[in-house]
Amino acid sequence: MTERLQARFAALKKESRAGLVTFITAGDPNPETSLEILNGLPGAGADIIELGMPFSDPMADGPAIQLSSQRALNNGASMIKTLDMVNSFREKDDHTPIILMGYFNPIYRYGPQEFLSDAISIGVDGLIIVDLPPEEDDELCHACLTTGLNWIRLTTPTSDNNRLSSVLKNSSGFVYHVAITGITGTRSAEIEELEATVKRIRTQTSLPIAVGFGVKSQSQVRGIGRFADAVVVGSALVNTVKSALEKNLTKQQIASQVHDFVTELAAGLK
């Protein structure tokens, strides 16, 4: 199993703080700008990076991430180019964990075993595949764990204790708790309810718990960081890319705006 994730969570524990997990879509808004954003995320304050694999039908994602996928695909994004981005990032950074997040279809078209082999060889640390529930672990989960990649599951507010045991069975790396029911980036959860749910999940797993969906401000990051091991911000970051594009900013300016926002969010955990 890749050890970057475990090392990062151990370091965060030593610092007595939660980590910041940042999501961007690979190739959004174009390959060059996307790589510029990716390369600067750790320096801006990201502890773990989720890199979205562009897909034409991202059904669990809200409008912001759907549009980011479309922008990427319109500018030539592909699975090969997504893996190339990780490979390029790893030339300068061998410590920051990178998780690929998305849907099974692009992996199926690539060839599951070839994808897993290529992903681990270039330094991917784990996968979040939102449309493969535990009932379909034979499709990719078992092969993923055998290959040495972390298989990161999503839990939701509707996951009761029976469901949690199924979801957590083959999980590794960390648990990603979805703070709201519905699609990404549309609304926010009540902090008190979230804290109670995270406590309940902890009774069933020793894995770190990251909380995301609907997180868009430093105050939310700070509040969730009191009881979670990590806080995930995604739609707010891709909306920053969209806003910068609408102002016709340069590659460096777009990346700079994203990095400034990440620094602001990260300050809530320091």
GROMACS .gro file of C-alpha atoms in nm:
model
  270
    1MET     CA    1   0.000   0.000   0.000
    2THR     CA    2   0.128   0.349  -0.080
    3GLU     CA    3   0.236   0.523   0.240
    4ARG     CA    4   0.215   0.894   0.156
    5LEU     CA    5  -0.140   0.921   0.292
    6GLN     CA    6  -0.056   0.745   0.617
    7ALA     CA    7   0.255   0.960   0.660
    8ARG     CA    8   0.057   1.279   0.594
    9PHE     CA    9  -0.215   1.198   0.847
   10ALA     CA   10   0.051   1.101   1.103
   11ALA     CA   11   0.221   1.437   1.049
   12LEU     CA   12  -0.111   1.622   1.084
   13LYS     CA   13  -0.179   1.439   1.409
   14LYS     CA   14   0.161   1.547   1.536
   15GLU     CA   15   0.072   1.908   1.449
   16SER     CA   16  -0.265   1.865   1.627
   17ARG     CA   17  -0.462   1.994   1.333
   18ALA     CA   18  -0.689   1.875   1.053
   19GLY     CA   19  -0.563   1.864   0.697
   20LEU     CA   20  -0.691   2.056   0.397
   21VAL     CA   21  -0.790   1.843   0.099
   22THR     CA   22  -0.827   2.041  -0.225
   23PHE     CA   23  -1.013   1.921  -0.532
   24ILE     CA   24  -0.947   2.041  -0.886
   25THR     CA   25  -1.045   1.885  -1.217
   26ALA     CA   26  -0.752   1.766  -1.429
   27GLY     CA   27  -0.722   1.980  -1.741
   28ASP     CA   28  -0.951   2.259  -1.620
   29PRO     CA   29  -0.959   2.510  -1.779
   30ASN     CA   30  -0.679   2.384  -2.006
   31PRO     CA   31  -0.378   2.153  -1.957
   32GLU     CA   32  -0.118   2.424  -1.897
   33THR     CA   33  -0.320   2.625  -1.643
   34SER     CA   34  -0.438   2.311  -1.467
   35LEU     CA   35  -0.080   2.192  -1.417
   36GLU     CA   36   0.020   2.537  -1.290
   37ILE     CA   37  -0.262   2.520  -1.035
   38LEU     CA   38  -0.175   2.163  -0.934
   39ASN     CA   39   0.195   2.234  -0.885
   40GLY     CA   40   0.125   2.529  -0.655
   41LEU     CA   41  -0.136   2.368  -0.429
   42PRO     CA   42   0.102   2.224  -0.166
   43GLY     CA   43   0.284   2.554  -0.127
   44ALA     CA   44  -0.049   2.732  -0.087
   45GLY     CA   45  -0.151   2.505   0.200
   46ALA     CA   46  -0.307   2.188   0.053
   47ASP     CA   47  -0.215   1.879   0.254
   48ILE     CA   48  -0.380   1.627   0.020
   49ILE     CA   49  -0.491   1.674  -0.340
   50GLU     CA   50  -0.794   1.521  -0.506
   51LEU     CA   51  -0.763   1.533  -0.884
   52GLY     CA   52  -1.088   1.490  -1.073
   53MET     CA   53  -1.084   1.262  -1.376
   54PRO     CA   54  -1.289   1.450  -1.640
   55PHE     CA   55  -1.604   1.268  -1.749
   56SER     CA   56  -1.890   1.370  -1.975
   57ASP     CA   57  -2.163   1.255  -1.732
   58PRO     CA   58  -2.055   1.333  -1.373
   59MET     CA   59  -2.394   1.252  -1.220
   60ALA     CA   60  -2.302   1.298  -0.851
   61ASP     CA   61  -2.148   1.640  -0.908
   62GLY     CA   62  -2.315   1.976  -0.900
   63PRO     CA   63  -2.307   2.242  -1.173
   64ALA     CA   64  -1.963   2.378  -1.081
   65ILE     CA   65  -1.775   2.048  -1.117
   66GLN     CA   66  -1.986   1.942  -1.416
   67LEU     CA   67  -1.880   2.261  -1.593
   68SER     CA   68  -1.515   2.209  -1.495
   69SER     CA   69  -1.526   1.862  -1.651
   70GLN     CA   70  -1.677   2.006  -1.967
   71ARG     CA   71  -1.413   2.281  -1.989
   72ALA     CA   72  -1.140   2.021  -1.950
   73LEU     CA   73  -1.288   1.785  -2.210
   74ASN     CA   74  -1.340   2.072  -2.453
   75ASN     CA   75  -0.967   2.142  -2.426
   76GLY     CA   76  -0.854   1.787  -2.492
   77ALA     CA   77  -0.854   1.629  -2.145
   78SER     CA   78  -0.820   1.251  -2.132
   79MET     CA   79  -0.723   0.980  -1.886
   80ILE     CA   80  -0.375   0.963  -2.036
   81LYS     CA   81  -0.332   1.338  -1.987
   82THR     CA   82  -0.463   1.315  -1.630
   83LEU     CA   83  -0.200   1.054  -1.548
   84ASP     CA   84   0.061   1.266  -1.727
   85MET     CA   85  -0.030   1.555  -1.493
   86VAL     CA   86   0.037   1.340  -1.188
   87ASN     CA   87   0.363   1.218  -1.340
   88SER     CA   88   0.475   1.576  -1.401
   89PHE     CA   89   0.375   1.680  -1.048
   90ARG     CA   90   0.573   1.392  -0.898
   91GLU     CA   91   0.894   1.517  -1.064
   92LYS     CA   92   0.890   1.805  -0.811
   93ASP     CA   93   0.684   1.669  -0.522
   94ASP     CA   94   0.710   1.314  -0.391
   95HIS     CA   95   0.541   1.382  -0.056
   96THR     CA   96   0.194   1.528  -0.116
   97PRO     CA   97  -0.069   1.253  -0.152
   98ILE     CA   98  -0.275   1.259  -0.471
   99ILE     CA   99  -0.613   1.088  -0.495
  100LEU     CA  100  -0.787   1.042  -0.829
  101MET     CA  101  -1.161   1.097  -0.801
  102GLY     CA  102  -1.431   1.026  -1.054
  103TYR     CA  103  -1.633   0.760  -1.228
  104PHE     CA  104  -1.569   0.405  -1.345
  105ASN     CA  105  -1.649   0.456  -1.715
  106PRO     CA  106  -1.320   0.629  -1.815
  107ILE     CA  107  -1.124   0.364  -1.622
  108TYR     CA  108  -1.319   0.085  -1.789
  109ARG     CA  109  -1.239   0.230  -2.131
  110TYR     CA  110  -0.871   0.268  -2.040
  111GLY     CA  111  -0.856  -0.091  -1.912
  112PRO     CA  112  -0.888  -0.138  -1.535
  113GLN     CA  113  -0.571  -0.339  -1.472
  114GLU     CA  114  -0.362  -0.122  -1.702
  115PHE     CA  115  -0.502   0.189  -1.534
  116LEU     CA  116  -0.418   0.063  -1.184
  117SER     CA  117  -0.068  -0.036  -1.291
  118ASP     CA  118  -0.003   0.300  -1.457
  119ALA     CA  119  -0.155   0.495  -1.168
  120ILE     CA  120   0.062   0.340  -0.898
  121SER     CA  121   0.377   0.356  -1.112
  122ILE     CA  122   0.348   0.735  -1.147
  123GLY     CA  123   0.266   0.803  -0.782
  124VAL     CA  124  -0.112   0.804  -0.740
  125ASP     CA  125  -0.199   0.721  -0.379
  126GLY     CA  126  -0.563   0.620  -0.398
  127LEU     CA  127  -0.895   0.627  -0.577
  128ILE     CA  128  -1.243   0.758  -0.503
  129ILE     CA  129  -1.485   0.609  -0.756
  130VAL     CA  130  -1.825   0.750  -0.674
  131ASP     CA  131  -2.037   0.511  -0.881
  132LEU     CA  132  -1.892   0.181  -0.751
  133PRO     CA  133  -2.072   0.084  -0.428
  134PRO     CA  134  -1.955  -0.207  -0.208
  135GLU     CA  135  -2.183  -0.444  -0.400
  136GLU     CA  136  -1.954  -0.396  -0.700
  137ASP     CA  137  -1.618  -0.443  -0.529
  138ASP     CA  138  -1.522  -0.708  -0.784
  139GLU     CA  139  -1.518  -0.443  -1.059
  140LEU     CA  140  -1.216  -0.249  -0.929
  141CYS     CA  141  -1.184  -0.236  -0.549
  142HIS     CA  142  -1.020  -0.574  -0.494
  143ALA     CA  143  -0.773  -0.524  -0.778
  144CYS     CA  144  -0.699  -0.172  -0.653
  145LEU     CA  145  -0.612  -0.291  -0.303
  146THR     CA  146  -0.403  -0.577  -0.443
  147THR     CA  147  -0.213  -0.330  -0.660
  148GLY     CA  148  -0.127  -0.120  -0.355
  149LEU     CA  149  -0.354   0.180  -0.404
  150ASN     CA  150  -0.586   0.306  -0.131
  151TRP     CA  151  -0.958   0.257  -0.193
  152ILE     CA  152  -1.139   0.551  -0.036
  153ARG     CA  153  -1.509   0.523   0.030
  154LEU     CA  154  -1.782   0.782   0.059
  155THR     CA  155  -2.019   0.778   0.355
  156THR     CA  156  -2.332   0.992   0.365
  157PRO     CA  157  -2.576   1.131   0.623
  158THR     CA  158  -2.809   0.841   0.536
  159SER     CA  159  -2.547   0.568   0.600
  160ASP     CA  160  -2.684   0.382   0.903
  161ASN     CA  161  -2.463   0.154   1.111
  162ASN     CA  162  -2.541  -0.155   0.901
  163ARG     CA  163  -2.455   0.027   0.582
  164LEU     CA  164  -2.141   0.173   0.737
  165SER     CA  165  -2.003  -0.173   0.807
  166SER     CA  166  -2.043  -0.263   0.437
  167VAL     CA  167  -1.896   0.065   0.317
  168LEU     CA  168  -1.597   0.047   0.550
  169LYS     CA  169  -1.516  -0.319   0.488
  170ASN     CA  170  -1.261  -0.268   0.209
  171SER     CA  171  -1.179   0.099   0.279
  172SER     CA  172  -0.825   0.225   0.325
  173GLY     CA  173  -0.642   0.558   0.338
  174PHE     CA  174  -0.927   0.762   0.485
  175VAL     CA  175  -1.305   0.781   0.486
  176TYR     CA  176  -1.465   1.064   0.289
  177HIS     CA  177  -1.784   1.172   0.462
  178VAL     CA  178  -2.026   1.353   0.235
  179ALA     CA  179  -2.169   1.629   0.452
  180ILE     CA  180  -2.500   1.664   0.265
  181THR     CA  181  -2.739   1.450   0.067
  182GLY     CA  182  -2.758   1.545  -0.300
  183ILE     CA  183  -2.500   1.681  -0.541
  184THR     CA  184  -2.174   1.864  -0.472
  185GLY     CA  185  -2.143   2.235  -0.411
  186THR     CA  186  -2.511   2.319  -0.369
  187ARG     CA  187  -2.557   2.381   0.005
  188SER     CA  188  -2.387   2.337   0.340
  189ALA     CA  189  -2.447   2.111   0.639
  190GLU     CA  190  -2.510   2.198   1.004
  191ILE     CA  191  -2.185   2.169   1.199
  192GLU     CA  192  -2.350   2.008   1.505
  193GLU     CA  193  -2.510   1.732   1.295
  194LEU     CA  194  -2.181   1.671   1.117
  195GLU     CA  195  -1.990   1.637   1.442
  196ALA     CA  196  -2.238   1.379   1.573
  197THR     CA  197  -2.218   1.180   1.249
  198VAL     CA  198  -1.837   1.182   1.247
  199LYS     CA  199  -1.838   1.056   1.607
  200ARG     CA  200  -2.067   0.773   1.501
  201ILE     CA  201  -1.842   0.678   1.209
  202ARG     CA  202  -1.541   0.673   1.443
  203THR     CA  203  -1.703   0.396   1.645
  204GLN     CA  204  -1.672   0.172   1.337
  205THR     CA  205  -1.331   0.261   1.194
  206SER     CA  206  -0.985   0.372   1.296
  207LEU     CA  207  -0.927   0.538   0.956
  208PRO     CA  208  -0.899   0.919   0.940
  209ILE     CA  209  -1.225   1.092   0.842
  210ALA     CA  210  -1.238   1.375   0.590
  211VAL     CA  211  -1.553   1.583   0.548
  212GLY     CA  212  -1.655   1.757   0.227
  213PHE     CA  213  -1.940   1.874  -0.002
  214GLY     CA  214  -2.063   2.230   0.042
  215VAL     CA  215  -1.751   2.361   0.221
  216LYS     CA  216  -1.659   2.700   0.080
  217SER     CA  217  -1.527   2.934   0.351
  218GLN     CA  218  -1.249   2.961   0.606
  219SER     CA  219  -1.502   2.963   0.891
  220GLN     CA  220  -1.656   2.635   0.770
  221VAL     CA  221  -1.310   2.482   0.735
  222ARG     CA  222  -1.223   2.591   1.088
  223GLY     CA  223  -1.550   2.458   1.232
  224ILE     CA  224  -1.525   2.115   1.066
  225GLY     CA  225  -1.154   2.096   1.142
  226ARG     CA  226  -1.234   2.086   1.514
  227PHE     CA  227  -1.366   1.729   1.489
  228ALA     CA  228  -1.265   1.588   1.147
  229ASP     CA  229  -0.919   1.471   1.044
  230ALA     CA  230  -0.941   1.663   0.716
  231VAL     CA  231  -1.169   1.907   0.536
  232VAL     CA  232  -1.236   1.882   0.162
  233VAL     CA  233  -1.299   2.187  -0.059
  234GLY     CA  234  -1.385   2.133  -0.425
  235SER     CA  235  -1.668   2.328  -0.590
  236ALA     CA  236  -1.551   2.655  -0.437
  237LEU     CA  237  -1.209   2.608  -0.598
  238VAL     CA  238  -1.342   2.520  -0.944
  239ASN     CA  239  -1.574   2.822  -0.918
  240THR     CA  240  -1.263   3.033  -0.856
  241VAL     CA  241  -1.120   2.899  -1.182
  242LYS     CA  242  -1.446   2.983  -1.362
  243SER     CA  243  -1.456   3.338  -1.222
  244ALA     CA  244  -1.094   3.400  -1.317
  245LEU     CA  245  -1.160   3.273  -1.670
  246GLU     CA  246  -1.452   3.510  -1.709
  247LYS     CA  247  -1.212   3.797  -1.635
  248ASN     CA  248  -0.978   3.678  -1.914
  249LEU     CA  249  -0.689   3.642  -1.672
  250THR     CA  250  -0.358   3.481  -1.769
  251LYS     CA  251  -0.251   3.128  -1.672
  252GLN     CA  252  -0.040   3.264  -1.387
  253GLN     CA  253  -0.317   3.495  -1.265
  254ILE     CA  254  -0.577   3.216  -1.263
  255ALA     CA  255  -0.343   2.987  -1.070
  256SER     CA  256  -0.256   3.269  -0.832
  257GLN     CA  257  -0.623   3.334  -0.750
  258VAL     CA  258  -0.679   2.964  -0.674
  259HIS     CA  259  -0.365   2.947  -0.460
  260ASP     CA  260  -0.459   3.262  -0.267
  261PHE     CA  261  -0.799   3.109  -0.187
  262VAL     CA  262  -0.634   2.784  -0.072
  263THR     CA  263  -0.401   2.982   0.156
  264GLU     CA  264  -0.702   3.160   0.305
  265LEU     CA  265  -0.881   2.828   0.367
  266ALA     CA  266  -0.570   2.664   0.512
  267ALA     CA  267  -0.531   2.949   0.762
  268GLY     CA  268  -0.851   2.823   0.926
  269LEU     CA  269  -0.667   2.505   1.029
  270LYS     CA  270  -0.346   2.658   1.158
   0.00000   0.00000   0.00000
